Coordinates of C-alpha atoms in Angstrom, one line a residue:
M1 CA 37.9 2.1 38.1
V2 CA 40.4 1.8 40.5
L3 CA 38.5 0.8 44.0
V4 CA 41.0 2.8 47.0
D5 CA 41.2 1.2 51.1
S6 CA 38.9 3.1 53.3
E7 CA 41.3 3.8 55.6
V8 CA 44.4 5.3 52.6
Q9 CA 41.5 7.5 51.8
T10 CA 40.5 8.4 55.9
D11 CA 44.9 8.5 57.1
E12 CA 45.3 10.9 53.4
C13 CA 43.0 13.4 54.3
E14 CA 44.2 13.6 58.0
V15 CA 47.6 13.9 56.2
L16 CA 46.2 16.6 54.0
L17 CA 44.7 18.9 56.5
G18 CA 47.8 18.7 58.6
D19 CA 49.3 19.9 56.1
L20 CA 47.2 22.8 55.1
E21 CA 47.7 23.5 59.3
A22 CA 51.3 23.4 58.9
E23 CA 51.2 26.3 56.0
S24 CA 49.0 27.8 58.2
G25 CA 51.1 27.9 61.0
G26 CA 49.1 26.1 63.5
G27 CA 51.3 22.6 64.7
G28 CA 49.1 20.1 64.4
G29 CA 50.1 17.6 67.9
P30 CA 51.9 15.3 68.0
V31 CA 50.5 12.7 66.5
R32 CA 49.2 14.3 63.5
R33 CA 53.3 15.5 62.6
A34 CA 53.8 11.6 63.6
R35 CA 51.3 10.7 60.6
R36 CA 52.8 13.3 58.2
S37 CA 55.9 12.4 59.1
S38 CA 55.7 8.9 57.7
Y39 CA 53.3 9.7 54.9
R40 CA 55.7 11.7 53.8
G41 CA 57.9 8.3 53.1
R42 CA 55.5 7.3 51.6
D43 CA 56.1 7.1 47.2
T44 CA 54.4 10.8 46.0
A45 CA 54.1 10.1 42.5
S46 CA 52.1 7.0 44.1
V47 CA 49.6 9.0 46.2
Q48 CA 49.8 11.8 43.6
K49 CA 47.9 9.3 40.9
E50 CA 45.8 8.8 43.5
A51 CA 44.4 12.1 43.9
W52 CA 44.6 12.7 40.3
M53 CA 42.0 8.9 40.3
R54 CA 40.0 10.2 42.3
K55 CA 38.9 13.8 41.2
S56 CA 38.5 12.0 37.3
I57 CA 36.6 10.2 39.0
K58 CA 34.4 12.3 40.8
R59 CA 34.2 14.8 37.6
C60 CA 32.8 12.0 35.4
L61 CA 30.1 11.0 38.0
Y62 CA 28.9 15.0 38.1
L63 CA 29.1 14.3 33.9
L64 CA 27.0 11.8 34.0
V65 CA 24.7 13.6 35.7
F66 CA 24.0 16.5 33.6
V67 CA 23.4 14.8 31.0
T68 CA 20.6 12.7 32.6
L69 CA 19.2 16.4 33.8
L70 CA 20.4 18.0 30.1
G71 CA 18.6 15.3 28.3
G72 CA 15.4 15.0 31.1
A73 CA 14.8 18.5 30.3
G74 CA 14.7 18.1 26.8
I75 CA 12.8 15.3 27.1
I76 CA 10.0 17.3 28.5
Y77 CA 10.4 20.4 26.5
F78 CA 10.3 18.3 23.4
G79 CA 6.9 16.7 24.8
F80 CA 4.9 19.1 26.5
Y81 CA 6.4 22.5 25.2
C82 CA 8.4 22.9 21.8
P83 CA 5.6 24.9 19.9
E84 CA 4.6 22.5 17.0
A85 CA 5.7 24.3 14.0
V86 CA 8.7 24.8 15.3
C87 CA 9.2 21.0 16.6
A88 CA 8.5 18.4 14.7
L89 CA 8.6 14.6 17.1
S90 CA 5.3 17.1 18.5
S91 CA 4.4 17.8 15.1
T92 CA 0.8 16.8 14.2
S93 CA -0.1 18.6 11.6
P94 CA -1.2 16.5 8.3
R95 CA -0.1 18.9 6.1
S96 CA 4.2 18.6 7.3
R97 CA 3.5 14.7 6.6
Y98 CA 2.8 14.2 3.8
K99 CA 4.7 17.4 2.5
V100 CA 7.8 15.9 4.0
G101 CA 7.0 12.6 2.6
Y102 CA 6.3 14.0 -0.2
I103 CA 9.4 15.6 -1.1
K104 CA 11.5 13.3 0.6
D105 CA 10.2 10.2 -2.1
G106 CA 11.9 12.4 -4.6
I107 CA 8.1 12.5 -6.5
N108 CA 8.8 15.3 -9.3
Q109 CA 8.0 16.2 -12.9
F110 CA 11.3 15.0 -14.1
H111 CA 10.2 11.4 -13.2
F112 CA 6.5 12.0 -14.2
A113 CA 7.5 13.5 -17.7
T114 CA 10.8 10.6 -17.4
D115 CA 9.3 7.8 -16.8
E116 CA 8.8 5.3 -19.6
I117 CA 7.5 1.0 -20.5
G118 CA 10.3 -1.1 -19.6
R119 CA 12.3 1.7 -16.8
P120 CA 11.6 1.0 -13.6
L121 CA 9.5 3.4 -12.0
S122 CA 11.1 5.7 -8.2
D123 CA 12.4 2.5 -6.2
A124 CA 11.1 5.0 -3.1
L125 CA 7.4 4.6 -3.8
S126 CA 8.0 1.0 -3.1
S127 CA 4.1 -0.7 -2.0
A128 CA 3.2 -3.2 0.2
T129 CA 1.5 -5.3 -3.1
G130 CA 2.8 -8.8 -2.5
L131 CA 5.2 -10.0 -5.4
S132 CA 4.9 -8.5 -8.4
F133 CA 5.4 -9.9 -12.1
E134 CA 9.3 -9.5 -12.4
E135 CA 9.5 -11.7 -9.2
V136 CA 7.5 -14.1 -10.4
T137 CA 8.4 -14.5 -14.0
A138 CA 12.3 -14.1 -13.1
H139 CA 13.1 -17.5 -11.3
D140 CA 11.6 -20.2 -11.5
F141 CA 8.4 -19.6 -9.9
Q142 CA 5.6 -21.5 -9.0
F143 CA 2.5 -20.1 -7.5
N144 CA 1.7 -22.6 -4.6
I145 CA -1.4 -23.1 -3.3
R146 CA -1.0 -25.9 -1.5
G147 CA 1.1 -23.8 0.7
H148 CA 0.1 -19.9 2.2
D149 CA -0.3 -18.1 -1.2
V150 CA -3.2 -16.3 -1.3
I151 CA -4.1 -14.0 -4.8
V152 CA -6.0 -11.1 -3.2
F153 CA -9.1 -8.9 -6.3
L154 CA -8.9 -6.0 -6.3
H155 CA -11.7 -4.8 -8.6
I156 CA -12.9 -1.5 -9.4
Q157 CA -16.1 -0.7 -10.2
K158 CA -17.9 -1.3 -14.1
T159 CA -14.9 -3.0 -15.6
G160 CA -15.6 -6.3 -15.2
G161 CA -14.0 -7.3 -12.4
T162 CA -17.7 -9.6 -11.2
T163 CA -17.2 -11.5 -14.1
F164 CA -13.6 -12.5 -14.1
G165 CA -14.8 -12.4 -10.4
R166 CA -17.9 -15.0 -11.0
H167 CA -15.2 -17.0 -13.4
L168 CA -12.1 -17.2 -10.7
V169 CA -14.6 -18.7 -7.4
S170 CA -16.2 -21.1 -10.9
D171 CA -14.2 -22.1 -13.7
L172 CA -10.6 -22.4 -12.8
D173 CA -9.6 -26.0 -13.4
L174 CA -8.8 -27.3 -9.4
D175 CA -8.2 -30.3 -7.2
K176 CA -10.4 -28.3 -5.2
S177 CA -13.1 -26.9 -6.7
C178 CA -14.2 -23.5 -5.0
Q179 CA -17.8 -24.9 -2.9
C180 CA -20.6 -22.3 -3.7
H181 CA -23.4 -22.2 -1.1
R182 CA -26.6 -21.3 -2.6
K183 CA -28.0 -20.1 0.9
I184 CA -25.2 -17.3 1.1
K185 CA -26.1 -15.1 -2.2
K186 CA -22.5 -14.0 -3.6
R187 CA -20.5 -16.5 -1.8
C188 CA -18.1 -19.5 -2.6
T189 CA -15.7 -21.0 0.4
C190 CA -12.3 -21.6 -1.9
L191 CA -10.2 -24.1 0.5
R192 CA -6.6 -25.5 -0.8
P193 CA -5.7 -29.2 -2.1
G194 CA -3.3 -30.5 0.8
K195 CA -2.6 -30.4 4.6
N196 CA -3.5 -27.0 4.3
S197 CA -7.4 -28.0 3.6
N198 CA -8.6 -25.5 6.3
E199 CA -7.5 -21.6 5.1
T200 CA -8.5 -19.7 1.8
W201 CA -5.9 -18.7 -2.1
L202 CA -8.5 -16.2 -3.2
F203 CA -9.7 -12.6 -1.3
S204 CA -12.0 -12.1 -3.2
R205 CA -15.6 -10.9 -3.4
Y206 CA -17.8 -13.8 -4.4
S207 CA -14.6 -16.1 -1.9
T208 CA -14.1 -13.6 1.2
G209 CA -17.1 -10.9 0.9
W210 CA -16.4 -7.0 0.9
K211 CA -13.4 -8.1 4.3
C212 CA -11.8 -4.7 3.9
G213 CA -14.8 -2.6 2.3
L214 CA -17.6 -2.4 -0.3
H215 CA -15.1 -1.9 -3.2
A216 CA -12.7 -1.4 -1.4
D217 CA -9.5 0.0 -3.6
W218 CA -5.7 -0.2 -2.6
T219 CA -4.8 1.9 0.1
E220 CA -7.5 0.1 2.2
L221 CA -6.1 -2.4 0.8
T222 CA -2.7 -3.2 1.7
S223 CA -3.7 -2.7 4.9
C224 CA -5.8 -4.9 5.9
V225 CA -5.8 -7.8 3.8
D226 CA -2.3 -9.6 6.7
D227 CA -4.7 -8.9 9.7
M228 CA -8.1 -10.1 8.3
M229 CA -6.9 -13.2 6.6
D230 CA -5.6 -14.3 10.0
R231 CA -8.7 -13.2 11.5
I232 CA -11.0 -15.6 8.1
E233 CA -8.8 -18.3 9.5
D234 CA -8.1 -18.0 13.3
H235 CA -4.6 -18.2 13.7
D236 CA -1.2 -15.9 12.2
I237 CA 0.7 -17.4 9.8
K238 CA 3.4 -15.6 7.0
R239 CA 1.9 -15.3 3.6
R240 CA 2.8 -14.2 0.1
Y241 CA 0.2 -11.8 -1.3
F242 CA -0.6 -11.4 -5.1
Y243 CA -2.4 -8.5 -6.4
I244 CA -4.8 -8.7 -9.5
T245 CA -6.9 -5.7 -10.7
F246 CA -9.1 -4.9 -14.1
L247 CA -9.0 -2.1 -15.7
R248 CA -11.2 -0.7 -18.7
D249 CA -11.3 1.3 -21.4
P250 CA -11.8 5.6 -19.2
I251 CA -14.4 6.7 -21.8
R252 CA -16.8 3.6 -21.6
R253 CA -16.3 3.3 -18.0
Y254 CA -17.0 6.1 -16.7
L255 CA -20.4 5.9 -19.2
S256 CA -21.2 2.8 -18.0
E257 CA -21.2 3.5 -14.1
F258 CA -23.1 6.9 -15.6
R259 CA -26.0 4.4 -16.2
H260 CA -25.5 2.5 -13.9
V261 CA -25.7 5.2 -10.9
R262 CA -29.2 6.4 -12.8
R263 CA -30.0 3.0 -12.2
G264 CA -30.3 3.4 -8.8
A265 CA -26.9 2.6 -7.3
T266 CA -25.2 3.9 -4.8
W267 CA -21.7 2.9 -3.0
K268 CA -22.9 5.3 -0.4
T269 CA -21.5 2.2 2.3
A270 CA -18.5 2.4 0.8
R271 CA -15.9 3.1 3.5
L272 CA -12.6 5.1 1.2
L273 CA -10.6 4.5 4.6
C274 CA -6.6 5.8 5.1
Q275 CA -5.0 6.1 7.9
G276 CA -7.3 4.5 9.9
R277 CA -10.1 7.1 9.4
P278 CA -13.0 6.9 6.4
A279 CA -13.8 9.9 4.5
T280 CA -15.6 12.6 6.0
R281 CA -18.5 13.9 4.6
E282 CA -16.9 17.2 4.1
E283 CA -13.8 15.8 2.3
V284 CA -16.5 13.7 0.0
P285 CA -19.7 15.4 -0.5
L286 CA -22.3 13.5 -1.8
C287 CA -23.7 14.2 -5.5
Y288 CA -27.2 13.7 -4.0
E289 CA -29.4 14.7 -2.4
N290 CA -32.1 11.6 -2.4
E291 CA -31.9 7.8 -0.5
T292 CA -30.1 7.5 -4.1
W293 CA -28.8 9.6 -8.1
E294 CA -31.6 7.7 -10.0
N295 CA -32.5 9.3 -12.8
V296 CA -29.2 12.2 -12.7
T297 CA -28.3 13.6 -16.3
L298 CA -25.4 12.9 -17.8
E299 CA -24.6 16.9 -17.2
E300 CA -25.2 16.4 -13.4
F301 CA -22.9 13.7 -13.5
M302 CA -19.9 15.6 -14.7
A303 CA -21.0 18.9 -13.1
C304 CA -20.2 17.6 -9.4
D305 CA -16.9 18.3 -8.5
S306 CA -17.1 15.1 -5.5
N307 CA -18.4 12.3 -8.3
L308 CA -16.4 9.5 -7.5
A309 CA -16.7 8.7 -10.3
V310 CA -14.5 10.5 -12.5
N311 CA -9.9 9.4 -12.5
R312 CA -11.5 6.1 -9.8
Q313 CA -9.1 3.6 -11.4
T314 CA -6.4 6.1 -10.7
R315 CA -7.7 7.3 -7.1
M316 CA -8.3 3.1 -6.1
L317 CA -4.7 2.0 -7.3
A318 CA -3.0 4.6 -5.7
D319 CA -1.3 5.0 -2.6
L320 CA -4.2 7.9 -0.8
S321 CA -2.3 8.9 2.2
L322 CA 1.0 10.5 -0.3
V323 CA -1.9 12.8 -1.3
G324 CA -3.6 13.6 2.4
C325 CA -6.1 10.5 1.4
Y326 CA -9.2 12.7 0.9
N327 CA -8.3 16.1 2.3
V328 CA -8.0 17.9 -1.0
S329 CA -6.7 21.0 0.4
L330 CA -3.1 19.4 1.6
M331 CA -1.5 19.7 -1.8
S332 CA -1.8 21.9 -4.9
K333 CA -4.7 19.4 -7.6
E334 CA -0.9 19.9 -10.0
E335 CA 0.6 18.4 -7.2
R336 CA -2.5 15.7 -6.1
A337 CA -2.7 14.2 -9.1
T338 CA 0.7 13.9 -10.7
T339 CA 1.1 12.0 -7.5
M340 CA -1.5 9.6 -7.6
L341 CA -1.0 9.2 -10.9
L342 CA 2.8 8.0 -10.5
S343 CA 1.7 5.8 -7.1
A344 CA -0.5 3.9 -9.0
K345 CA 1.0 3.4 -12.4
N346 CA 3.6 1.8 -9.5
N347 CA 1.5 0.3 -8.1
L348 CA -0.1 -1.9 -11.5
K349 CA 3.3 -2.3 -12.9
K350 CA 4.6 -4.0 -9.5
M351 CA 0.9 -6.3 -9.8
A352 CA 1.4 -9.7 -10.3
F353 CA -1.2 -10.0 -13.0
F354 CA -3.6 -6.9 -14.8
G355 CA -6.3 -7.4 -16.7
L356 CA -7.7 -5.2 -20.0
T357 CA -11.8 -5.3 -20.3
E358 CA -10.6 -4.6 -24.1
D359 CA -7.7 -7.3 -24.5
Q360 CA -9.8 -10.6 -22.9
E361 CA -8.0 -13.1 -24.3
I362 CA -4.8 -12.0 -23.9
S363 CA -5.6 -11.1 -20.1
Q364 CA -6.5 -14.2 -19.9
Y365 CA -3.0 -16.0 -21.2
L366 CA -1.0 -13.6 -17.9
F367 CA -3.1 -14.8 -15.1
E368 CA -3.0 -18.9 -16.5
E369 CA 0.9 -18.2 -17.8
T370 CA 1.8 -16.7 -14.1
F371 CA 0.2 -18.2 -12.0
N372 CA 0.0 -21.6 -13.4
L373 CA -4.0 -22.2 -13.4
K374 CA -6.7 -23.0 -15.8
F375 CA -9.3 -21.5 -17.2
K376 CA -11.9 -24.3 -18.6
V377 CA -13.6 -21.7 -20.5
R378 CA -12.2 -19.3 -22.7
F379 CA -11.9 -15.1 -22.6
E380 CA -14.4 -14.4 -25.7
Q381 CA -13.5 -10.5 -27.2
H382 CA -17.5 -8.5 -27.8
N383 CA -16.7 -5.2 -28.6
Q384 CA -20.4 -4.6 -29.6
T385 CA -22.1 -3.6 -26.8
I386 CA -24.8 -0.8 -24.6
S387 CA -21.2 1.7 -23.6
D388 CA -19.5 1.5 -27.8
S389 CA -23.2 2.1 -29.1
A390 CA -23.5 5.0 -26.8
Y391 CA -19.8 5.7 -26.9
Q392 CA -20.2 6.5 -31.2
D393 CA -23.0 8.3 -31.5
M394 CA -22.2 11.4 -27.8
D395 CA -21.7 14.7 -29.2
P396 CA -18.3 15.5 -29.4
S397 CA -18.4 18.2 -27.5
V398 CA -19.6 15.9 -24.3
L399 CA -17.3 13.5 -25.3
A400 CA -15.4 16.3 -24.8
R401 CA -16.3 16.9 -21.4
I402 CA -15.9 13.5 -20.2
K403 CA -12.4 12.9 -21.6
E404 CA -11.1 15.7 -19.8
L405 CA -12.5 14.7 -17.1
N406 CA -10.6 11.6 -16.1
Y407 CA -7.1 13.2 -17.9
L408 CA -5.5 11.0 -15.1
D409 CA -7.6 7.2 -16.3
I410 CA -6.9 7.7 -19.9
E411 CA -3.2 8.4 -19.3
L412 CA -3.6 5.5 -17.5
Y413 CA -4.5 2.8 -19.1
N414 CA -2.4 4.0 -22.0
Y415 CA 0.7 2.9 -20.2
A416 CA -1.6 -0.2 -18.9
K417 CA -1.9 -0.8 -23.1
S418 CA 1.2 -0.8 -23.3
L419 CA 2.4 -2.8 -19.8
L420 CA 0.3 -5.3 -21.5
R421 CA 1.7 -5.9 -24.4
Q422 CA 5.2 -6.5 -22.9
R423 CA 4.4 -8.6 -20.2
F424 CA 3.0 -10.7 -23.1
S425 CA 5.2 -10.2 -25.5
K426 CA 7.5 -11.7 -23.0
M427 CA 5.8 -14.3 -21.5
S428 CA 4.5 -15.4 -25.3
S429 CA 8.2 -15.4 -26.4
E430 CA 9.2 -17.4 -23.0
D431 CA 6.2 -20.0 -23.9
P432 CA 7.9 -22.4 -25.9
H433 CA 4.3 -24.5 -26.7
F434 CA 3.0 -20.4 -27.2
K435 CA 0.8 -20.9 -30.2
K436 CA -1.1 -24.7 -28.9
H437 CA -1.7 -22.9 -25.4
F438 CA -2.9 -19.8 -26.9
D439 CA -5.3 -21.6 -29.4
N440 CA -6.3 -23.7 -27.1
M441 CA -7.6 -21.7 -23.8
G442 CA -10.0 -23.3 -22.2
H443 CA -12.9 -25.5 -23.2
S444 CA -16.3 -23.0 -24.2
H445 CA -16.7 -20.1 -24.9
F446 CA -18.3 -16.7 -21.8
S447 CA -19.2 -13.5 -23.0
W448 CA -18.1 -10.4 -21.2
A449 CA -21.4 -8.3 -22.4
D450 CA -23.4 -8.8 -19.3
I451 CA -20.6 -6.6 -17.8
E452 CA -23.3 -3.6 -18.0
D453 CA -25.4 -4.6 -15.4
E454 CA -22.6 -6.1 -12.9
A455 CA -22.7 -4.4 -9.7

């Protein structure tokens, strides 16, 4: 921008006015004529340039004012007057938000149908599950219990998680063992060895309690753990999280939960938190009117549409925000099922470790190899439990109905079995001392047969 002296501007204006008066017949006086005569002696090209610059500056200022006013009007319109059906910025409708996210993430029947073990799941569904098994095993990696690494245990009901959780706090061979408190039931303090001795390395029922809710699922845990760890340790640090879980044969797990509920269990205090709010009773109605569902029959248990025992493992491993949380009206039943199953498989694949109740020794080996932590006991397989005998004596039509209800969990479990075998094959083939390690896991034995009595 060129600055023109104010005196020159004033003189030029007077000269121009004089020219106009002369053209209209006015004399303009001797002073103006003198100025006009002297001004004409100046370089005409310089005067024209200065006049053009002044006009350009004025036009830019006008344009800037116009754009500012237009932008302000647009903000006011979109923020206050634009209809929700038209303007996505002001829409508070969960339907449009979830639907757009669903389409954008590329969840479709083709990908769902062609997903295979060993092939990557949709990158669009990457999740906050911390370091994955592939990331852990792809590098010269070691779980750093002395640093800021944290194992997060996602505990699904009736999968043997209570038993596994006890052994996480009681039977790992550590430099600094967890200190379990007699006066505080089901609570142990698991602090790190070394300089970070005021921090915990395990986020689980028996170490921190149900800090993110009773049997918190994937959706609850991933949105809660980091903030909760900051509160527990009273300072904000950068941690690496490693999510783990256990799965179980869906039919046996469902029957085990049925027997547990029949004895009076409810898990009524579970929050079912998703996107910052708990599920409402309208979204998840209770299946019973009394305080508990004690003495419920299997037929009644299967008949309740809102029974969370149905496909529990899929629901607890899926990102429920993809399907509108517990609001089942946002998409068709088929879309919801497809999305949840794909998300559960994706999150399971990304977990650093998962085990299967039916494959105890393989699960133990994978945990020890993944985290470089050893159990003092050996996981012993017990196939003959109460659920097995009940399974064998069940009416075929009832069994078929249970399978029909839990079809998502059945497909997820089949996927998990193949994935577990793939991980075991990879780890064992890369272990030069595999046979010695596998044969000598633990120094004693414990039984998993007591999972029927777990809470």
